[in-house]
Amino acid sequence: MEIFGVDIGGSGIKGAPVDLDRGDLAQERCKVLTPHPATPDGVADGVKQVIDHFGWTGPVGLTFPGVVTGGAMVRTAANVDKSWIDTDARALFGGRLGGLPVTVVNDADAAGVAEMQFGAGRGRPGTVVLLTFGTGIGSAVFVDGVLVPNTELGHLELGGHDAEKKASSKAKEDHALSWEQWARRVQKYLAHVEMLFSPELFIIGGGVSRKADKFLPHIKGVKAEIVPAQLQNNAGIVGAAMRAAQQRP
Ligand code: BGC
């Protein structure tokens, strides 16, 4: 079965039909730039362009970088335009796409379900925590493969600060931190998450997962196994389509 997946990020809106049996894109993906400011209307126009590129007329799963409840309602917008808060994103996108059935999910949750089924978390029981390091820090928590949605562990307090402001990869750039300096912050953050959840496995996602050899060796004293994500660029697209398939009536 194929469902269309769209990953809405800070710089691009990327999408493609997803082959759910293989957990991979069925066609080469299409990307348009995210408008700035990334208002609901502007983003909906970008999503329509991506879908129209394929002439797609079936169900669509989309990611959003904030809390999304019931596959529809946006509740937070830490790093995107605040006008998203309390937007019914399912109604917004569905309307713009001429009534196509739409499911919207948190971006880290989408990446997590894709990793658990087709990547670094495949066949891993117990508590698994996937963390994405990018503009913010996203989280997806699994217990025996089942997702606990919208955990938002990126906003845990760390030394009196919002953790993502200190340990995201944007924080690394903003403060011109070396890999080692940044790894020390990530280590503190992981130790804090470990204290709360005692996971068996941490999966590190986001763009930095490709550079794991630069920072993972500097992370000490965390008991859980720590591995980089495997699906990288397409985890959000694949996971959005998977969640749409799981949440369909
Ligand atoms: C948001 C999360 C999101 C993460 C990664 C955080 O600021 O609150 O919902 O998953 O950034 O985009």
Coordinates of N, CA and C and ligand atoms in Angstrom, one line a residue:
M1 N 0.8 -1.2 0.0 CA 0.0 0.0 0.0 C 0.9 1.3 0.0
E2 N 0.4 2.3 -0.7 CA 1.1 3.6 -0.7 C 0.3 4.7 0.0
I3 N 1.0 5.5 0.8 CA 0.3 6.7 1.4 C 1.4 7.8 1.1
F4 N 0.9 9.0 0.9 CA 1.8 10.1 0.7 C 2.3 10.7 2.0
G5 N 3.6 10.9 2.1 CA 4.2 11.4 3.4 C 4.8 12.8 3.1
V6 N 4.6 13.7 4.0 CA 5.2 15.1 3.9 C 5.9 15.4 5.2
D7 N 7.1 15.9 5.1 CA 7.9 16.3 6.2 C 8.0 17.9 6.2
I8 N 7.4 18.5 7.1 CA 7.4 20.0 7.2 C 8.6 20.4 8.1
G9 N 9.6 21.0 7.5 CA 10.8 21.4 8.3 C 11.0 22.9 8.3
G10 N 12.0 23.4 9.0 CA 12.3 24.8 9.0 C 12.7 25.3 7.7
S11 N 13.5 24.5 6.9 CA 14.0 25.0 5.6 C 13.2 24.5 4.4
G12 N 12.7 23.3 4.5 CA 12.0 22.7 3.4 C 10.8 21.9 3.7
I13 N 9.8 21.8 2.7 CA 8.7 20.9 2.8 C 8.9 19.8 1.8
K14 N 9.1 18.6 2.3 CA 9.5 17.5 1.4 C 8.5 16.4 1.4
G15 N 8.2 15.8 0.3 CA 7.2 14.8 0.3 C 7.4 13.8 -0.9
A16 N 6.8 12.6 -0.7 CA 6.8 11.6 -1.8 C 5.8 10.5 -1.4
P17 N 5.3 9.8 -2.4 CA 4.5 8.6 -2.0 C 5.4 7.6 -1.3
V18 N 4.9 6.9 -0.3 CA 5.7 6.0 0.5 C 5.2 4.6 0.3
D19 N 6.1 3.7 0.0 CA 5.8 2.2 0.0 C 5.8 1.7 1.4
L20 N 4.7 1.4 2.0 CA 4.6 1.1 3.4 C 5.2 -0.3 3.7
D21 N 5.2 -1.2 2.7 CA 5.8 -2.5 3.0 C 7.3 -2.4 3.1
R22 N 7.9 -1.6 2.2 CA 9.4 -1.5 2.2 C 9.9 -0.4 3.2
G23 N 9.0 0.5 3.6 CA 9.4 1.6 4.4 C 10.3 2.6 3.7
D24 N 10.0 2.8 2.4 CA 10.9 3.6 1.6 C 10.0 4.4 0.6
L25 N 10.7 5.5 0.0 CA 9.9 6.3 -0.9 C 9.7 5.5 -2.2
A26 N 8.4 5.6 -2.7 CA 8.0 4.9 -3.9 C 8.5 5.7 -5.2
Q27 N 8.7 7.0 -5.0 CA 9.2 7.8 -6.1 C 10.2 8.8 -5.5
E28 N 11.0 9.4 -6.4 CA 11.9 10.4 -5.9 C 11.1 11.6 -5.2
R29 N 11.6 12.1 -4.1 CA 10.9 13.1 -3.4 C 10.9 14.5 -4.0
C30 N 10.0 15.3 -3.7 CA 9.9 16.7 -4.2 C 10.0 17.6 -3.0
K31 N 10.8 18.7 -3.2 CA 11.0 19.6 -2.1 C 10.7 21.0 -2.5
V32 N 10.0 21.8 -1.7 CA 9.9 23.2 -1.9 C 10.4 24.0 -0.7
L33 N 10.8 25.2 -0.8 CA 11.3 25.9 0.4 C 10.1 26.3 1.3
T34 N 10.4 26.2 2.6 CA 9.4 26.6 3.6 C 9.3 28.2 3.6
P35 N 8.1 28.7 3.5 CA 8.0 30.2 3.4 C 8.4 30.8 4.8
H36 N 8.9 32.0 4.8 CA 9.2 32.7 6.0 C 8.4 34.0 6.1
P37 N 7.6 34.3 7.1 CA 7.3 33.5 8.2 C 6.5 32.2 7.8
A38 N 6.7 31.1 8.5 CA 6.1 29.9 8.1 C 4.6 29.8 8.7
T39 N 3.8 30.7 8.2 CA 2.4 30.8 8.7 C 1.6 29.5 8.2
P40 N 0.5 29.2 8.8 CA -0.4 28.1 8.3 C -0.7 28.2 6.8
D41 N -1.1 29.4 6.4 CA -1.5 29.5 4.9 C -0.3 29.3 4.0
G42 N 0.8 29.9 4.4 CA 2.0 29.8 3.5 C 2.5 28.3 3.4
V43 N 2.5 27.6 4.6 CA 2.9 26.2 4.6 C 1.9 25.4 3.8
A44 N 0.6 25.7 4.0 CA -0.4 24.9 3.2 C -0.2 25.0 1.7
D45 N 0.2 26.2 1.3 CA 0.4 26.4 -0.2 C 1.6 25.5 -0.6
G46 N 2.7 25.5 0.2 CA 3.9 24.7 -0.1 C 3.5 23.2 -0.2
V47 N 2.7 22.7 0.8 CA 2.3 21.3 0.8 C 1.5 21.0 -0.5
K48 N 0.6 21.9 -0.9 CA -0.2 21.7 -2.1 C 0.7 21.6 -3.3
Q49 N 1.7 22.4 -3.4 CA 2.7 22.3 -4.5 C 3.3 20.9 -4.6
V50 N 3.7 20.4 -3.4 CA 4.4 19.1 -3.4 C 3.5 18.0 -3.8
I51 N 2.2 18.0 -3.3 CA 1.2 17.0 -3.6 C 0.9 17.1 -5.1
D52 N 0.7 18.3 -5.6 CA 0.3 18.5 -7.0 C 1.4 18.0 -8.0
H53 N 2.6 18.1 -7.5 CA 3.7 17.7 -8.4 C 3.5 16.2 -8.8
F54 N 2.9 15.4 -7.9 CA 2.7 14.0 -8.1 C 1.3 13.7 -8.6
G55 N 0.4 14.7 -8.6 CA -1.0 14.5 -9.0 C -1.6 13.5 -8.0
W56 N -1.2 13.5 -6.7 CA -1.7 12.5 -5.7 C -3.1 12.8 -5.3
T57 N -3.9 11.7 -5.2 CA -5.3 11.9 -4.8 C -5.8 11.0 -3.6
G58 N -4.8 10.4 -3.0 CA -5.1 9.5 -1.8 C -4.8 10.1 -0.5
P59 N -4.7 9.3 0.5 CA -4.5 9.8 1.9 C -3.1 10.4 2.1
V60 N -3.0 11.3 3.0 CA -1.7 12.0 3.2 C -1.4 12.1 4.7
G61 N -0.1 11.8 5.0 CA 0.4 12.0 6.4 C 1.4 13.1 6.4
L62 N 1.3 14.0 7.4 CA 2.2 15.2 7.5 C 2.8 15.3 8.8
T63 N 4.1 15.7 8.9 CA 4.7 16.0 10.2 C 4.6 17.5 10.5
F64 N 4.6 17.8 11.8 CA 4.7 19.2 12.3 C 5.6 19.3 13.5
P65 N 6.5 20.3 13.5 CA 7.4 20.4 14.6 C 6.8 21.0 15.9
G66 N 5.8 20.4 16.4 CA 5.2 20.8 17.7 C 4.2 19.7 18.1
V67 N 3.6 20.0 19.3 CA 2.6 19.0 19.8 C 1.4 19.0 18.8
V68 N 1.0 17.7 18.4 CA -0.2 17.6 17.6 C -1.1 16.5 18.2
T69 N -2.3 16.8 18.6 CA -3.2 15.9 19.2 C -4.3 15.4 18.2
G70 N -4.7 14.1 18.4 CA -5.8 13.6 17.6 C -5.5 13.6 16.1
G71 N -4.2 13.6 15.6 CA -3.9 13.7 14.2 C -4.3 15.0 13.5
A72 N -4.6 16.0 14.4 CA -5.2 17.2 13.8 C -4.8 18.5 14.5
M73 N -4.9 18.6 15.8 CA -4.8 19.9 16.5 C -3.4 20.3 16.9
V74 N -2.9 21.4 16.4 CA -1.6 21.8 16.8 C -1.7 22.6 18.1
R75 N -0.8 22.2 19.1 CA -1.0 22.8 20.4 C 0.2 23.6 20.8
T76 N 1.4 23.4 20.2 CA 2.6 24.2 20.5 C 3.3 24.6 19.2
A77 N 4.1 25.6 19.3 CA 4.9 26.0 18.1 C 6.2 26.7 18.6
A78 N 7.1 25.9 19.2 CA 8.3 26.5 19.8 C 9.2 27.2 18.7
N79 N 9.3 26.6 17.5 CA 10.2 27.1 16.5 C 9.6 27.5 15.2
V80 N 8.2 27.6 15.2 CA 7.5 28.1 14.0 C 6.6 29.2 14.4
D81 N 5.9 29.8 13.4 CA 5.0 30.9 13.7 C 4.0 30.6 14.7
K82 N 3.8 31.5 15.7 CA 2.9 31.2 16.8 C 1.5 31.1 16.4
S83 N 1.1 31.6 15.2 CA -0.3 31.5 14.7 C -0.7 30.1 14.5
W84 N 0.2 29.1 14.6 CA -0.1 27.7 14.4 C -0.9 27.2 15.6
I85 N -0.6 27.8 16.8 CA -1.2 27.3 18.1 C -2.7 27.3 18.0
D86 N -3.3 26.1 18.2 CA -4.7 25.8 18.2 C -5.3 25.8 16.8
T87 N -4.4 25.7 15.8 CA -4.9 25.5 14.4 C -5.3 24.0 14.2
D88 N -6.5 23.8 13.6 CA -6.9 22.5 13.2 C -6.1 22.2 11.8
A89 N -5.0 21.6 12.0 CA -4.1 21.4 10.8 C -4.7 20.4 9.8
R90 N -5.5 19.4 10.3 CA -6.1 18.5 9.4 C -7.1 19.2 8.5
A91 N -7.9 20.1 9.2 CA -8.9 20.9 8.4 C -8.2 21.8 7.4
L92 N -7.1 22.4 7.9 CA -6.4 23.4 7.0 C -5.9 22.7 5.8
F93 N -5.1 21.6 6.0 CA -4.5 20.9 4.8 C -5.5 20.2 4.0
G94 N -6.5 19.5 4.7 CA -7.5 18.8 3.9 C -8.3 19.8 3.0
G95 N -8.6 21.0 3.5 CA -9.3 22.0 2.7 C -8.5 22.4 1.5
R96 N -7.2 22.7 1.8 CA -6.3 23.1 0.7 C -6.1 22.1 -0.3
L97 N -6.2 20.8 0.1 CA -5.9 19.7 -0.8 C -7.2 19.1 -1.4
G98 N -8.3 19.9 -1.4 CA -9.5 19.5 -2.1 C -10.2 18.3 -1.4
G99 N -10.0 18.2 -0.1 CA -10.8 17.2 0.7 C -10.0 15.9 0.8
L100 N -8.7 15.8 0.5 CA -8.0 14.5 0.7 C -8.0 14.2 2.2
P101 N -8.0 12.9 2.6 CA -7.9 12.5 4.0 C -6.5 12.8 4.5
V102 N -6.4 13.5 5.6 CA -5.1 14.0 6.1 C -4.9 13.6 7.6
T103 N -3.7 13.2 7.9 CA -3.3 13.0 9.4 C -2.1 13.8 9.6
V104 N -2.0 14.5 10.7 CA -0.9 15.3 11.1 C -0.3 14.8 12.4
V105 N 1.1 14.6 12.4 CA 1.7 14.1 13.6 C 3.0 14.9 13.9
N106 N 3.4 14.8 15.2 CA 4.7 15.4 15.6 C 5.9 14.9 14.8
D107 N 6.8 15.7 14.4 CA 7.9 15.3 13.5 C 8.8 14.2 14.1
A108 N 9.1 14.4 15.4 CA 10.0 13.4 16.1 C 9.2 12.0 16.2
D109 N 7.9 12.1 16.5 CA 7.2 10.9 16.6 C 7.2 10.1 15.3
A110 N 7.0 10.9 14.2 CA 7.1 10.3 12.8 C 8.4 9.6 12.6
A111 N 9.5 10.4 12.9 CA 10.8 9.8 12.6 C 11.0 8.5 13.5
G112 N 10.5 8.6 14.7 CA 10.6 7.5 15.6 C 9.9 6.2 15.1
V113 N 8.7 6.3 14.7 CA 7.9 5.1 14.2 C 8.7 4.5 13.0
A114 N 9.2 5.4 12.1 CA 10.0 4.8 11.0 C 11.2 4.1 11.4
E115 N 12.0 4.7 12.4 CA 13.2 4.0 12.9 C 12.9 2.7 13.6
M116 N 11.8 2.7 14.3 CA 11.4 1.5 15.1 C 11.1 0.3 14.2
Q117 N 10.5 0.7 13.0 CA 10.0 -0.4 12.1 C 11.1 -0.8 11.1
F118 N 11.8 0.2 10.6 CA 12.7 0.0 9.5 C 14.2 0.4 9.7
G119 N 14.5 0.9 10.9 CA 15.8 1.4 11.1 C 16.5 0.9 12.4
A120 N 17.1 1.8 13.2 CA 17.9 1.4 14.3 C 17.2 0.8 15.5
G121 N 15.8 1.0 15.5 CA 15.0 0.4 16.6 C 14.3 -0.9 16.3
R122 N 14.6 -1.4 15.1 CA 13.9 -2.6 14.6 C 14.0 -3.8 15.6
G123 N 12.9 -4.3 16.0 CA 12.9 -5.5 16.9 C 13.5 -5.2 18.3
R124 N 13.5 -3.9 18.7 CA 14.0 -3.6 20.1 C 12.9 -3.5 21.1
P125 N 12.8 -4.4 22.0 CA 11.8 -4.3 23.1 C 12.2 -3.3 24.2
G126 N 11.3 -3.2 25.2 CA 11.6 -2.3 26.3 C 11.4 -0.9 26.0
T127 N 12.1 0.0 26.8 CA 11.9 1.5 26.6 C 13.0 2.0 25.6
V128 N 12.6 2.6 24.5 CA 13.5 3.1 23.6 C 13.2 4.6 23.4
V129 N 14.2 5.5 23.5 CA 14.0 6.9 23.3 C 14.8 7.4 22.1
L130 N 14.0 7.9 21.1 CA 14.7 8.6 20.0 C 14.7 10.1 20.2
L131 N 15.8 10.7 20.0 CA 15.9 12.2 20.1 C 16.5 12.7 18.8
T132 N 15.8 13.8 18.3 CA 16.3 14.4 17.1 C 16.9 15.7 17.4
F133 N 18.1 15.9 17.0 CA 18.9 17.2 17.3 C 18.9 18.0 16.0
G134 N 18.2 19.2 16.0 CA 18.2 20.1 14.9 C 18.0 21.5 15.4
T135 N 17.0 22.2 14.8 CA 16.7 23.5 15.3 C 16.3 23.4 16.8
G136 N 15.5 22.4 17.1 CA 15.1 22.1 18.4 C 15.6 20.7 18.8
I137 N 15.1 20.2 19.9 CA 15.3 18.7 20.2 C 13.9 18.1 20.2
G138 N 13.7 17.1 19.4 CA 12.4 16.4 19.4 C 12.6 15.0 20.0
S139 N 11.5 14.4 20.5 CA 11.6 13.1 21.2 C 10.5 12.2 20.8
A140 N 10.8 10.9 20.8 CA 9.8 9.9 20.6 C 10.1 8.7 21.5
V141 N 9.1 8.4 22.4 CA 9.4 7.4 23.4 C 8.5 6.2 23.1
F142 N 9.2 5.0 23.1 CA 8.5 3.7 22.8 C 8.6 2.7 23.9
V143 N 7.5 2.0 24.2 CA 7.6 0.9 25.2 C 7.1 -0.3 24.4
D144 N 8.0 -1.3 24.3 CA 7.8 -2.5 23.5 C 7.2 -2.1 22.2
G145 N 7.8 -1.1 21.5 CA 7.5 -0.8 20.1 C 6.3 0.1 20.0
V146 N 5.6 0.4 21.2 CA 4.4 1.3 21.1 C 4.8 2.7 21.5
L147 N 4.4 3.7 20.6 CA 4.7 5.1 20.8 C 3.9 5.7 21.9
V148 N 4.5 6.5 22.8 CA 3.8 7.4 23.7 C 3.9 8.8 23.0
P149 N 2.9 9.3 22.4 CA 3.1 10.5 21.5 C 3.3 11.8 22.3
N150 N 3.9 12.8 21.6 CA 4.1 14.1 22.1 C 4.8 14.3 23.4
T151 N 5.9 13.6 23.6 CA 6.6 13.6 24.9 C 7.4 14.9 25.1
E152 N 7.8 15.6 24.0 CA 8.4 16.9 24.2 C 9.6 17.0 25.2
L153 N 10.5 16.0 25.1 CA 11.6 15.9 26.1 C 12.6 17.0 25.8
G154 N 12.6 17.6 24.6 CA 13.5 18.7 24.3 C 13.3 19.9 25.2
H155 N 12.1 20.0 25.8 CA 11.9 21.2 26.7 C 12.1 20.9 28.2
L156 N 12.7 19.7 28.5 CA 13.1 19.5 29.9 C 14.0 20.6 30.3
E157 N 14.0 20.9 31.6 CA 14.8 22.0 32.1 C 16.2 21.4 32.5
L158 N 17.2 22.0 32.0 CA 18.6 21.6 32.2 C 19.4 22.8 32.7
G159 N 19.9 22.7 33.9 CA 20.6 23.8 34.5 C 19.9 25.1 34.4
G160 N 18.6 25.1 34.6 CA 17.8 26.3 34.6 C 17.5 26.8 33.2
H161 N 17.8 26.0 32.2 CA 17.4 26.4 30.8 C 16.6 25.4 30.1
D162 N 15.9 25.8 29.1 CA 15.2 24.9 28.2 C 16.3 24.1 27.5
A163 N 16.2 22.8 27.6 CA 17.3 21.9 27.2 C 17.7 22.1 25.7
E164 N 16.7 22.3 24.8 CA 17.0 22.5 23.4 C 17.8 23.7 23.1
K165 N 17.6 24.7 24.0 CA 18.4 26.0 23.8 C 19.9 25.8 24.0
K166 N 20.2 24.7 24.8 CA 21.6 24.4 25.2 C 22.2 23.3 24.3
A167 N 21.4 22.3 23.9 CA 22.0 21.1 23.4 C 21.5 20.7 22.0
S168 N 20.7 21.6 21.3 CA 20.3 21.2 19.9 C 21.4 21.5 19.0
S169 N 21.3 21.1 17.7 CA 22.5 21.4 16.9 C 22.5 22.8 16.5
K170 N 21.3 23.5 16.6 CA 21.3 25.0 16.4 C 22.2 25.6 17.5
A171 N 22.0 25.1 18.7 CA 22.8 25.7 19.9 C 24.3 25.5 19.6
K172 N 24.7 24.4 19.0 CA 26.1 24.1 18.7 C 26.6 25.2 17.7
E173 N 25.8 25.5 16.7 CA 26.1 26.6 15.7 C 26.1 27.9 16.3
D174 N 25.0 28.3 17.1 CA 24.9 29.6 17.6 C 26.0 30.0 18.6
H175 N 26.5 29.0 19.3 CA 27.5 29.2 20.3 C 28.9 28.8 19.8
A176 N 29.0 28.4 18.5 CA 30.3 28.0 17.9 C 31.0 27.0 18.8
L177 N 30.2 25.9 19.2 CA 30.8 24.9 20.0 C 31.6 23.8 19.2
S178 N 32.7 23.3 19.7 CA 33.3 22.2 19.1 C 32.5 21.0 19.3
W179 N 32.8 19.9 18.5 CA 32.0 18.6 18.7 C 32.1 18.2 20.2
E180 N 33.3 18.3 20.7 CA 33.6 17.9 22.1 C 32.8 18.7 23.1
Q181 N 32.8 20.0 22.9 CA 32.0 20.9 23.8 C 30.5 20.6 23.8
W182 N 30.1 20.4 22.5 CA 28.6 20.1 22.3 C 28.3 18.7 22.9
A183 N 29.2 17.8 22.7 CA 29.0 16.4 23.2 C 28.8 16.4 24.8
R184 N 29.5 17.3 25.4 CA 29.4 17.4 26.9 C 28.0 17.8 27.3
R185 N 27.4 18.8 26.5 CA 26.1 19.2 26.8 C 25.1 18.1 26.5
V186 N 25.3 17.4 25.4 CA 24.4 16.3 25.0 C 24.5 15.2 26.1
Q187 N 25.7 14.9 26.6 CA 25.9 13.9 27.6 C 25.0 14.3 28.9
K188 N 25.1 15.5 29.3 CA 24.3 16.0 30.5 C 22.8 15.8 30.2
Y189 N 22.4 16.1 29.0 CA 21.0 16.0 28.7 C 20.6 14.5 28.7
L190 N 21.4 13.7 28.0 CA 21.1 12.2 28.0 C 21.0 11.6 29.4
A191 N 21.9 12.1 30.3 CA 21.9 11.6 31.6 C 20.6 11.9 32.4
H192 N 20.2 13.1 32.0 CA 18.9 13.6 32.7 C 17.7 12.8 32.2
V193 N 17.7 12.5 30.9 CA 16.6 11.7 30.3 C 16.7 10.3 30.8
E194 N 17.9 9.8 31.0 CA 18.1 8.4 31.5 C 17.6 8.3 33.0
M195 N 17.9 9.4 33.7 CA 17.4 9.4 35.1 C 15.9 9.3 35.2
L196 N 15.2 9.9 34.2 CA 13.7 9.8 34.2 C 13.1 8.5 33.7
F197 N 13.8 8.0 32.6 CA 13.1 6.9 31.9 C 13.9 5.6 31.9
S198 N 15.2 5.6 32.2 CA 16.0 4.4 32.2 C 15.8 3.5 30.9
P199 N 15.9 4.2 29.7 CA 15.7 3.4 28.5 C 16.8 2.4 28.3
E200 N 16.5 1.4 27.5 CA 17.6 0.4 27.1 C 18.4 1.0 26.0
L201 N 17.7 1.8 25.1 CA 18.4 2.3 23.9 C 18.0 3.8 23.7
F202 N 19.0 4.6 23.3 CA 18.8 5.9 22.8 C 19.1 5.9 21.3
I203 N 18.3 6.4 20.4 CA 18.6 6.6 19.0 C 18.7 8.1 18.8
I204 N 19.8 8.5 18.2 CA 20.1 9.9 17.9 C 19.8 10.2 16.5
G205 N 18.8 11.0 16.3 CA 18.4 11.4 14.9 C 18.6 12.9 14.6
G206 N 18.2 13.3 13.4 CA 18.5 14.7 13.0 C 19.7 14.6 12.1
G207 N 20.1 15.8 11.5 CA 21.2 15.9 10.6 C 22.5 15.3 11.3
V208 N 22.7 15.5 12.6 CA 23.9 15.1 13.3 C 24.1 13.6 13.2
S209 N 23.0 12.8 13.0 CA 23.2 11.3 13.0 C 24.2 10.9 12.0
R210 N 24.4 11.7 10.9 CA 25.4 11.4 9.9 C 26.9 11.6 10.4
K211 N 27.0 12.4 11.5 CA 28.3 12.7 12.0 C 28.6 12.1 13.4
A212 N 27.9 10.9 13.6 CA 27.9 10.3 14.9 C 29.3 10.1 15.4
D213 N 30.2 9.7 14.5 CA 31.6 9.4 14.9 C 32.3 10.6 15.5
K214 N 31.8 11.8 15.2 CA 32.4 13.1 15.8 C 32.1 13.3 17.2
F215 N 30.9 12.9 17.7 CA 30.5 13.2 19.0 C 30.2 12.0 19.9
L216 N 29.7 10.9 19.4 CA 29.4 9.8 20.2 C 30.6 9.3 21.1
P217 N 31.8 9.3 20.5 CA 32.9 8.8 21.4 C 33.2 9.7 22.6
H218 N 32.7 10.9 22.6 CA 32.9 11.8 23.7 C 31.8 11.7 24.8
I219 N 30.8 10.9 24.5 CA 29.7 10.8 25.5 C 30.0 9.6 26.4
K220 N 30.2 9.9 27.7 CA 30.6 8.9 28.7 C 29.5 8.8 29.8
G221 N 29.5 7.7 30.5 CA 28.7 7.7 31.7 C 27.2 7.5 31.5
V222 N 26.7 7.3 30.3 CA 25.3 7.0 30.1 C 25.2 5.5 30.0
K223 N 24.3 4.8 30.7 CA 24.3 3.4 30.8 C 23.6 2.8 29.5
A224 N 22.6 3.5 29.0 CA 21.9 2.9 27.9 C 22.8 2.9 26.6
E225 N 22.5 1.9 25.7 CA 23.2 1.9 24.4 C 22.8 3.2 23.7
I226 N 23.7 3.8 22.9 CA 23.4 5.0 22.1 C 23.8 4.7 20.7
V227 N 22.8 4.8 19.7 CA 23.2 4.5 18.3 C 22.6 5.6 17.5
P228 N 23.2 5.9 16.3 CA 22.7 6.9 15.4 C 21.4 6.3 14.6
A229 N 20.5 7.2 14.2 CA 19.4 6.8 13.4 C 19.9 6.3 12.1
Q230 N 19.1 5.5 11.4 CA 19.6 4.9 10.1 C 18.9 5.5 8.9
L231 N 17.7 6.0 9.1 CA 16.9 6.4 7.9 C 17.2 7.8 7.4
Q232 N 17.8 8.6 8.4 CA 18.2 10.0 8.1 C 17.2 10.8 7.3
N233 N 17.5 11.3 6.1 CA 16.7 12.2 5.4 C 15.2 11.9 5.3
N234 N 14.9 10.6 5.1 CA 13.5 10.2 4.8 C 12.7 9.7 6.0
A235 N 13.2 9.7 7.2 CA 12.5 9.2 8.3 C 11.2 9.9 8.5
G236 N 11.2 11.2 8.4 CA 9.9 12.0 8.6 C 8.9 11.7 7.6
I237 N 9.3 11.6 6.4 CA 8.3 11.3 5.3 C 7.7 9.9 5.5
V238 N 8.6 8.9 5.7 CA 8.1 7.5 5.8 C 7.2 7.4 7.1
G239 N 7.7 8.0 8.2 CA 6.9 7.9 9.5 C 5.6 8.6 9.4
A240 N 5.5 9.7 8.7 CA 4.2 10.5 8.5 C 3.2 9.6 7.8
A241 N 3.7 8.9 6.8 CA 2.8 8.0 6.0 C 2.4 6.8 6.9
M242 N 3.3 6.3 7.7 CA 3.0 5.1 8.6 C 2.0 5.5 9.6
R243 N 2.1 6.7 10.2 CA 1.2 7.2 11.2 C -0.2 7.4 10.6
A244 N -0.2 7.9 9.4 CA -1.5 8.1 8.7 C -2.2 6.8 8.5
A245 N -1.4 5.7 8.1 CA -2.0 4.4 7.9 C -2.5 3.8 9.2
Q246 N -1.7 4.0 10.3 CA -2.1 3.5 11.6 C -3.4 4.2 12.2
Q247 N -3.5 5.5 11.9 CA -4.6 6.3 12.5 C -5.9 6.3 11.6
R248 N -5.8 5.6 10.4 CA -7.0 5.7 9.6 C -8.1 4.8 10.2
P249 N -9.4 5.2 10.1 CA -10.5 4.4 10.7 C -10.6 3.1 10.0
Ligands
BGC1 C1 9.2 21.0 19.5 C2 8.9 19.6 19.2 C3 9.6 19.1 18.0 C4 11.1 19.5 18.0 C5 11.9 19.1 16.8 C6 10.7 21.3 19.5 O1 10.9 22.6 19.7 O2 8.6 21.5 20.7 O3 7.5 19.3 19.1 O4 9.5 17.7 17.8 O5 11.3 20.8 18.3 O6 11.4 19.8 15.7

